[in-house]
Coordinates of C-alpha atoms and ligand atoms in Angstrom, one line a residue:
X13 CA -14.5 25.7 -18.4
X14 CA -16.0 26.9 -14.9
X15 CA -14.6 29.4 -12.7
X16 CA -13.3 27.3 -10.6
X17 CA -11.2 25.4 -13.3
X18 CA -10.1 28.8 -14.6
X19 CA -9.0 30.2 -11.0
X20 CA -7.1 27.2 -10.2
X21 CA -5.1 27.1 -13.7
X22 CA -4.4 31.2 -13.0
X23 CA -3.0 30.2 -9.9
X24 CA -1.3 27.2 -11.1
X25 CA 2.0 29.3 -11.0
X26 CA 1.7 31.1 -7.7
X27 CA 1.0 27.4 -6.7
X28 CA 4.8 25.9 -8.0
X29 CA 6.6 29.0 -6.6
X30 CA 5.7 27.6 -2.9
X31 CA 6.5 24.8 -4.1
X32 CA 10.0 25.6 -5.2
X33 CA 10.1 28.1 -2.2
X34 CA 10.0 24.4 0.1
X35 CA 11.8 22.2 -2.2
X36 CA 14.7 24.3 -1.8
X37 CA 14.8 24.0 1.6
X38 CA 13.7 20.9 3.0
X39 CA 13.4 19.9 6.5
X40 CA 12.9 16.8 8.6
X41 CA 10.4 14.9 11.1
X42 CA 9.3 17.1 13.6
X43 CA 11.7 19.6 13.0
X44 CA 10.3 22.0 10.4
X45 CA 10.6 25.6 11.2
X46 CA 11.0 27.3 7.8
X47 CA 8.3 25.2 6.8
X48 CA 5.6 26.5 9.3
X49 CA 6.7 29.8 8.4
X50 CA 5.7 29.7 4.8
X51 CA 2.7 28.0 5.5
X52 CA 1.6 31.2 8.1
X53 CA 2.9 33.5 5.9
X54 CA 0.7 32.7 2.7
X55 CA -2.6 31.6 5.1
X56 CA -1.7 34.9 6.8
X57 CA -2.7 36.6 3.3
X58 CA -6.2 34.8 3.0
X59 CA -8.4 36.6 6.1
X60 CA -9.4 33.1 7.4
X61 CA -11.0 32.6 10.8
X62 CA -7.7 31.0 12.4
X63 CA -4.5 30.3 12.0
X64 CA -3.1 28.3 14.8
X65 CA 0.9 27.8 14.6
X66 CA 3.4 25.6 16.9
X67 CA 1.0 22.4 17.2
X68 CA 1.5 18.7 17.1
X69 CA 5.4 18.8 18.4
X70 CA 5.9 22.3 17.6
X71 CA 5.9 23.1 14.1
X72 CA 2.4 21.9 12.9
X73 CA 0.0 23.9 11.5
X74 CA -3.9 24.4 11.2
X75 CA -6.2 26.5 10.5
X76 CA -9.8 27.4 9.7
X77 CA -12.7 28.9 7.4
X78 CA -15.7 29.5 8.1
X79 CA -18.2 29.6 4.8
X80 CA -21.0 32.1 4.6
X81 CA -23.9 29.5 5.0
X82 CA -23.9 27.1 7.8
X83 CA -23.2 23.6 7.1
X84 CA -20.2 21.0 8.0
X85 CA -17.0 21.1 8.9
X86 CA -14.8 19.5 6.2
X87 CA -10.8 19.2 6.9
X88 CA -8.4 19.4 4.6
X89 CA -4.7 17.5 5.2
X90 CA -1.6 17.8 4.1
X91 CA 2.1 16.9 4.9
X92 CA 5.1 18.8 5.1
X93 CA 8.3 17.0 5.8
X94 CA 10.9 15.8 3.7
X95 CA 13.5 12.5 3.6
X96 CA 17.3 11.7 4.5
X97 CA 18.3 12.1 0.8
X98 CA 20.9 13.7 -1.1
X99 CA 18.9 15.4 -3.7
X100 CA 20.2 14.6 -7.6
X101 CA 17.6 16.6 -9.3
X102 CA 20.1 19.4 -10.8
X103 CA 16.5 21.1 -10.2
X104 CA 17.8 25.1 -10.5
X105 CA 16.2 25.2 -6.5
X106 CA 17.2 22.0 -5.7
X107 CA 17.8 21.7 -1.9
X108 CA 21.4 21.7 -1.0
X109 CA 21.3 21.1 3.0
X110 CA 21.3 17.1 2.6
X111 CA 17.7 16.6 2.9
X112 CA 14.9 16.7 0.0
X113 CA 11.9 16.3 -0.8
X114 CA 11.8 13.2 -2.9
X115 CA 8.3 12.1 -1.6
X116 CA 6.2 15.3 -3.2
X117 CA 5.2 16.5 0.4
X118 CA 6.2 20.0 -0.8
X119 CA 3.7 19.9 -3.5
X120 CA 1.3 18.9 -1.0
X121 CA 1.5 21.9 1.2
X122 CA 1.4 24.0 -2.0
X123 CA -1.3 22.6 -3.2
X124 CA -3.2 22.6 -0.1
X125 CA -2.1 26.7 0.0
X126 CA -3.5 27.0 -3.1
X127 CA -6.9 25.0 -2.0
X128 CA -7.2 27.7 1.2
X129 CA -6.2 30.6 -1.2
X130 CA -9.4 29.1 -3.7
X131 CA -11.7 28.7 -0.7
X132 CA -10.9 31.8 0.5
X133 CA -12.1 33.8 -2.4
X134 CA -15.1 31.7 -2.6
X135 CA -15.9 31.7 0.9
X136 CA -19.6 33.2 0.1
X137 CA -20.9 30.2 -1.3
X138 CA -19.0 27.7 1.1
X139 CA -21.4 25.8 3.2
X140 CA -19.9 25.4 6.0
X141 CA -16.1 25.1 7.5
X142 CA -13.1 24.0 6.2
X143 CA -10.4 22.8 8.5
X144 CA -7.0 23.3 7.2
X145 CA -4.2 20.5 8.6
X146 CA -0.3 20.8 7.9
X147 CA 1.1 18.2 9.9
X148 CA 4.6 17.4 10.3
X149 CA 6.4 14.0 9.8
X150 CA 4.5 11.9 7.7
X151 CA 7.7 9.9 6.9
X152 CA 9.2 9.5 10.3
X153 CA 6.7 9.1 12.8
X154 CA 3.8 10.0 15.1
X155 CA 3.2 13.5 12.9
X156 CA -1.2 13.0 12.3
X157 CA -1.3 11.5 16.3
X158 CA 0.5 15.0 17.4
X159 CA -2.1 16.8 15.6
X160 CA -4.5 15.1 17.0
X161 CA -3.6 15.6 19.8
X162 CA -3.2 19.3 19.7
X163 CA -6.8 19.3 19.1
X164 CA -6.3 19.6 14.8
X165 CA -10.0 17.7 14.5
X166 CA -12.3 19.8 17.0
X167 CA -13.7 23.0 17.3
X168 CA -15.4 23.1 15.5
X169 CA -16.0 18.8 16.0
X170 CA -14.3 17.8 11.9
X171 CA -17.2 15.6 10.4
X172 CA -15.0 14.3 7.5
X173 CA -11.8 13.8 6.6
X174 CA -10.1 14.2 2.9
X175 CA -6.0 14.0 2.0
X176 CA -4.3 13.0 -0.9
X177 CA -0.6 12.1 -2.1
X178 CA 0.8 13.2 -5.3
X179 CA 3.1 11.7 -7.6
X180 CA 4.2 8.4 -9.0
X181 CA 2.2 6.1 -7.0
X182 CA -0.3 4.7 -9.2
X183 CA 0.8 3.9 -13.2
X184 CA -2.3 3.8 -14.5
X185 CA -3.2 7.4 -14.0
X186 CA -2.4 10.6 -16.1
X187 CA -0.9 14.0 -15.3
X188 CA -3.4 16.1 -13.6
X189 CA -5.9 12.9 -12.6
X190 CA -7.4 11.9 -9.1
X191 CA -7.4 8.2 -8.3
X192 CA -10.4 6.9 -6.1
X193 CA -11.3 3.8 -4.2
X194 CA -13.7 2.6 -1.9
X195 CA -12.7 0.8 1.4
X196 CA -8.8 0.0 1.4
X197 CA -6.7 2.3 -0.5
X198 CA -3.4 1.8 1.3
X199 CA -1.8 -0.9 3.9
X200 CA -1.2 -1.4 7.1
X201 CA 2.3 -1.5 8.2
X202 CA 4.4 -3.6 11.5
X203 CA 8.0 -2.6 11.7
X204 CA 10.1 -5.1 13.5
X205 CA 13.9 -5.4 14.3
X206 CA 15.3 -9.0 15.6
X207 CA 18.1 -9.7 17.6
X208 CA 19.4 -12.8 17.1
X209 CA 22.1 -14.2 19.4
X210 CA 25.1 -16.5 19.2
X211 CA 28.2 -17.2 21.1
X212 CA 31.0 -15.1 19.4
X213 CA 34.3 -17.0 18.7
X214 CA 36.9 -18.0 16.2
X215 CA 36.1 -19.0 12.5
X216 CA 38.4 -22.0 12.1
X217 CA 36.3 -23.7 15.0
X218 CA 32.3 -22.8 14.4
X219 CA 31.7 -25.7 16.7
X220 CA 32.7 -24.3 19.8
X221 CA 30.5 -21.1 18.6
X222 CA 26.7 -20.4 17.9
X223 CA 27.0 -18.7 14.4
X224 CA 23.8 -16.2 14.6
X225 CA 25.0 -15.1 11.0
X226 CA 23.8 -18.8 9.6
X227 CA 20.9 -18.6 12.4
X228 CA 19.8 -15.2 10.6
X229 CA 20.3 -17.0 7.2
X230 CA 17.9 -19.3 8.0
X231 CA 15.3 -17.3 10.0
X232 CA 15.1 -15.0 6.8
X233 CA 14.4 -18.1 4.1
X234 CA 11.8 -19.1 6.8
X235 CA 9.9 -16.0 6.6
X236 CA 9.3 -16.1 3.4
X237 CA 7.4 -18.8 3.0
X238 CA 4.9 -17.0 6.1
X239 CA 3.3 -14.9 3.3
X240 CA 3.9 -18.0 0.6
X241 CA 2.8 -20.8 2.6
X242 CA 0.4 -20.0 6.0
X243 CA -1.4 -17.0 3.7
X244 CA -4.4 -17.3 1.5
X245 CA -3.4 -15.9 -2.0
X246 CA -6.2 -14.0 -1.9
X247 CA -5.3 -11.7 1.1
X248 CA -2.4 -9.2 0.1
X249 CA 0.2 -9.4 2.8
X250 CA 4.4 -8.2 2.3
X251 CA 7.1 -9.2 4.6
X252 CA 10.5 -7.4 4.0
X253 CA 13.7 -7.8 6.2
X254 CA 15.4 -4.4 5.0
X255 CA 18.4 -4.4 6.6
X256 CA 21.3 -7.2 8.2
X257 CA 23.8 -5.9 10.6
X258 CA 26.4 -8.9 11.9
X259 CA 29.7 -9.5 12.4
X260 CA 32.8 -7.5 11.3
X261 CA 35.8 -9.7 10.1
X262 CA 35.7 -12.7 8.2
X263 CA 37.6 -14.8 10.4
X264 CA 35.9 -14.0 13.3
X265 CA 32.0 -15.6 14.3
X266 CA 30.5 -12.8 15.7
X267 CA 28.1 -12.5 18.7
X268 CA 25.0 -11.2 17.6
X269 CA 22.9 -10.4 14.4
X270 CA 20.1 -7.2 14.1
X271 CA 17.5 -7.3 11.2
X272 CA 15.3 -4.8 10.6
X273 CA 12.0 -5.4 8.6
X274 CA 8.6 -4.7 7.9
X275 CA 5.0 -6.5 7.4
X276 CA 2.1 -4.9 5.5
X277 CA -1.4 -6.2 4.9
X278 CA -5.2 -4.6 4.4
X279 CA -6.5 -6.9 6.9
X280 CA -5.7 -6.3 11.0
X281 CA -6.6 -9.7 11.7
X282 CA -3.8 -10.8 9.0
X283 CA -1.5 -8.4 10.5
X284 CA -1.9 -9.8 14.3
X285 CA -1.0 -13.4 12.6
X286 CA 1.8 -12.2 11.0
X287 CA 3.3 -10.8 14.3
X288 CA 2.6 -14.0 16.0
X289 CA 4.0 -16.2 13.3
X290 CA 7.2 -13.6 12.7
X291 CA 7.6 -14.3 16.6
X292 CA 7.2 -17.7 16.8
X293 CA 9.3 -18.0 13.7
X294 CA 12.5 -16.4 14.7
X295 CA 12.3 -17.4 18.2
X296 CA 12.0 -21.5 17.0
X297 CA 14.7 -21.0 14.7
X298 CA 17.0 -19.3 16.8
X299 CA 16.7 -21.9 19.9
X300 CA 16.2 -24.9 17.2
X301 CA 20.2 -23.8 16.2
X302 CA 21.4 -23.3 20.0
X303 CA 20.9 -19.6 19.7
X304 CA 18.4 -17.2 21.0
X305 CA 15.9 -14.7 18.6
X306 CA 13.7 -11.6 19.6
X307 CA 11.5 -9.7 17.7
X308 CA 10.6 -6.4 18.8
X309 CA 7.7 -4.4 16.9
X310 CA 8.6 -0.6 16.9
X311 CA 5.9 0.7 14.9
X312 CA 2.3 0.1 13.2
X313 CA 0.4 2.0 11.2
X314 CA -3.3 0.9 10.8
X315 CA -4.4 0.8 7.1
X316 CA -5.7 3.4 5.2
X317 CA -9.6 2.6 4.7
X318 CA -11.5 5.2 2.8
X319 CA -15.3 5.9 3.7
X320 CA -17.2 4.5 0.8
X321 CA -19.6 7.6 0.6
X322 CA -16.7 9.7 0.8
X323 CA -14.3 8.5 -2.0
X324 CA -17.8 8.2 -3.9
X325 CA -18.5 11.8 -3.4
X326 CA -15.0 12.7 -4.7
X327 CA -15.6 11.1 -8.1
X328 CA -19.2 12.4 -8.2
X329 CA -18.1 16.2 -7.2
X330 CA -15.0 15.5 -9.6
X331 CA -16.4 14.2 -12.6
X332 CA -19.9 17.0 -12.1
X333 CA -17.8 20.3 -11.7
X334 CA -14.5 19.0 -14.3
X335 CA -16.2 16.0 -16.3
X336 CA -15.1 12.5 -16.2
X337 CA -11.6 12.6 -17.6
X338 CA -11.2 13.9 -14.1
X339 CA -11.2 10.7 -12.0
X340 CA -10.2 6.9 -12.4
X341 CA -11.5 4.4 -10.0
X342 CA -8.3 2.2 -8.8
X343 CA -8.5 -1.7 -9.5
X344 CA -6.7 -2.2 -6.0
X345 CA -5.3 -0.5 -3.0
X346 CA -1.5 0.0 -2.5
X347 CA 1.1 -1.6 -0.7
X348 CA 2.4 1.4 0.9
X349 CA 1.3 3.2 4.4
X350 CA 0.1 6.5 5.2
X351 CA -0.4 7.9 8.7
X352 CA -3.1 9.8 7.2
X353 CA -4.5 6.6 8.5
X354 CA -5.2 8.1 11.9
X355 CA -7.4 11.2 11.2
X356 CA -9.8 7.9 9.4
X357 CA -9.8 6.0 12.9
X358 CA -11.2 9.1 14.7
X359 CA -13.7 10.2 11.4
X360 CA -14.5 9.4 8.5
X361 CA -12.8 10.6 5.0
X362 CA -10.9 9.3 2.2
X363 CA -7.3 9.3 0.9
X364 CA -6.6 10.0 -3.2
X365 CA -3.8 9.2 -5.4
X366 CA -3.0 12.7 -7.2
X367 CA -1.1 11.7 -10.6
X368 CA 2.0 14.2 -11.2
X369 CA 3.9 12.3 -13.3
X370 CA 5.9 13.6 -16.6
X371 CA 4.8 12.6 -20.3
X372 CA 8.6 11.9 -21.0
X373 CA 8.8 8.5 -19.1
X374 CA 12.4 9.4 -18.6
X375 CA 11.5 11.7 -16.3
X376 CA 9.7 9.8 -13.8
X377 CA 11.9 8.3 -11.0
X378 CA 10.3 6.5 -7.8
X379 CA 9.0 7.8 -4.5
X380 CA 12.1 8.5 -1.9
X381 CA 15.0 8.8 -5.1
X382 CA 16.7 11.0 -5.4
X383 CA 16.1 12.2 -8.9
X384 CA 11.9 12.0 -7.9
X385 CA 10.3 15.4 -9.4
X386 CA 6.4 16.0 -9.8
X387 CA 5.1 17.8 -12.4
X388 CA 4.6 21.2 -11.6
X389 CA 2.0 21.9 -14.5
X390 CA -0.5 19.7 -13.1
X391 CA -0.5 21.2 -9.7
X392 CA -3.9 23.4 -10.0
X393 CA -5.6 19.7 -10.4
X394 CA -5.0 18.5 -6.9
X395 CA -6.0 22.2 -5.6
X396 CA -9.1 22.2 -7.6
X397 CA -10.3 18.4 -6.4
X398 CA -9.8 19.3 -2.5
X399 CA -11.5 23.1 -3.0
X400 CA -14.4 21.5 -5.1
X401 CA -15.0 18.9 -2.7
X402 CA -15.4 21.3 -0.2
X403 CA -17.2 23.5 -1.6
X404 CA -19.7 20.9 -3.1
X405 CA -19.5 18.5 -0.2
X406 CA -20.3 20.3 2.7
X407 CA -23.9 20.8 1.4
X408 CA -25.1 17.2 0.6
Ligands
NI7 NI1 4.8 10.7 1.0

């Protein structure tokens, strides 16, 4: 066992106590005020260079280190907020304030406290700087462009780029491992809502109406077959409608219909078709039955392509410092998004999978559930990857 390996398992617990300290008290979007406040406290401890507090909308956080021999400058991200859930852990510091963290983002702001604590105390040998990013709302929106924004990339200029999610996200993986890819690791996402609208009236006479319930009906079965029918098989593309809002009694044909839905796709070529053909779709259908359709797009996220050399680096640092048990390579990217996504349009970096799964499968519950835990044992792992791939990193 190195020192490293042996520092990170000592801190292991100091590392799920922040952990638990956040859990319990989860906040949302923007809005994360007790958040920030643990995060300065502990990097308040650590002697680093900077701490900058109230950036991106208010409550982001960064801060830096500057290694004793010159070099690059490396940053380091994680997220911080938490989801719209009731939390159904009957975790002993489970939150109680209606929100939770059923997405593991308070294991990532441990675990990146634990990384700073790690490079901290081995700031001698570090070649060059590290760049520490807590940015708020990962789940909501526009939480990496406001750190951005407040500047959470320069000053030192950040040369590359290196995040990871923990959790439940990749089945293949075991406790305490790092999943790797090169090129796309994670999709590209379109949110859309569509109005559709009718000619409200009475249910015993649908023929002096326009029904936009049957007009929605129809629009959906259509867009299925965008992704079955005008896309190759080869090119992964999703198209969900989410959520149908229309209509109040049953007797009654009611004036309008709102769906809400989202595309995903690796490709942003395939993405741009899918908007066109979602448009053209619900628009045609909608006037085709005497009705009228929009589509409005109220969000993208570009997909999350890692740097090649980058991820590469990861497994080699990984499997050099902890062996090869350390890393698995992933067979194919994932369907979900990640506005981590951003930092990799300004430089270049690479997004991991960090498994924190349970041995008892019973255990395990999906992303955004609200019975989702992480497995607190296996914390030092994701710690030790992000400090090791600074500190080995920098120099090559
Ligand atoms: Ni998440």
């Amino acid at each position: 066992m190195n020192n490293l390996e042996t520092r990170a398992r000592e801190l292991n617990e100091a590392i799920a106590e922040v952990r638990r300290e956040l859990h319990a008290h989860p906040e949302l979007e923007h809005d994360l005020p007790f958040t920030e406040g643990v995060v300065v406290r502990e990097l308040g401890r650590l002697g680093l260079d900077e701490v900058k507090s109230g950036q991106g909308r208010g409550h982001g956080v960064y801060a830096t280190l500057k290694g004793g021999k010159p070099g690059k400058t490396i940053a380091l991200r994680a997220d911080m907020d938490a989801l719209p859930i009731q939390e159904e852990t009957g975790l002993p510091f489970a939150s109680t304030n209606g929100a939770m963290h059923a997405c593991g983002h308070d294991a990532h702001v441990a675990m990146l406290l634990g990384a700073a604590r790690l490079l901290a105390e081995a700031r001698d040998e570090l070649a060059g700087t590290v760049r520490f990013i807590f940015q708020p709302s990962e789940e909501a929106d526009s939480g990496a462009a406001s750190m951005i924004e407040s500047g959470a990339l320069e000053n030192p200029n950040v040369d590359e780029i290196i995040g990871l999610h923990t959790g439940n996200l990749w089945s293949g993986l075991r406790p305490g491992q790092i999943g790797w890819r090169a090129g796309p690791m994670m999709a590209s996402t379109n949110a859309f809502k569509i109005l559709i609208k009718g000619k409200g009236g009475h249910g015993a006479i649908p023929h002096l109406s326009v029904d936009p319930i049957v007009i929605a009906a129809e629009a959906i079965v259509r867009l299925q077959t965008l992704v079955s029918r005008e896309v190759s098989p080869f090119d992964p593309a999703v198209l969900t409608i989410g959520s149908i809002a229309g209509g109040k009694a049953g007797n009654v044909i009611a004036g309008s219909c709102e769906m809400l839905g989202m595309t995903r796709a690796f490709d942003p070529k395939l993405a741009e078709f899918l908007r066109e053909r979602l448009r053209a779709t619900v628009e045609n259908t909608a006037s085709s039955m005497r009705g009228h359709g929009t589509v409005d797009f109220i969000g993208y996220l570009p997909p999350v392509v890692n740097d090649p050399a980058c991820a590469r680096k990861m497994r080699d640092v990984l499997e050099g410092v902890f062996g090869k048990d350390w890393v698995q390579e992933l067979a194919f990217p994932s369907t979900g998004a990640e506005d981590f996504a951003f930092y990799l349009e300004k430089v270049p970096g690479a997004f991991f999978f960090h498994c924190s799964t349970f041995d008892d499968p019973e255990r395990n519950y999906p992303h955004h559930n609200s019975k989702f835990d992480v497995n607190e044992s296996v914390l030092w792992t994701g710690a030790a990857a992000m400090t090791a791939y600074a500190l080995k990193g920098l120099a090559s």
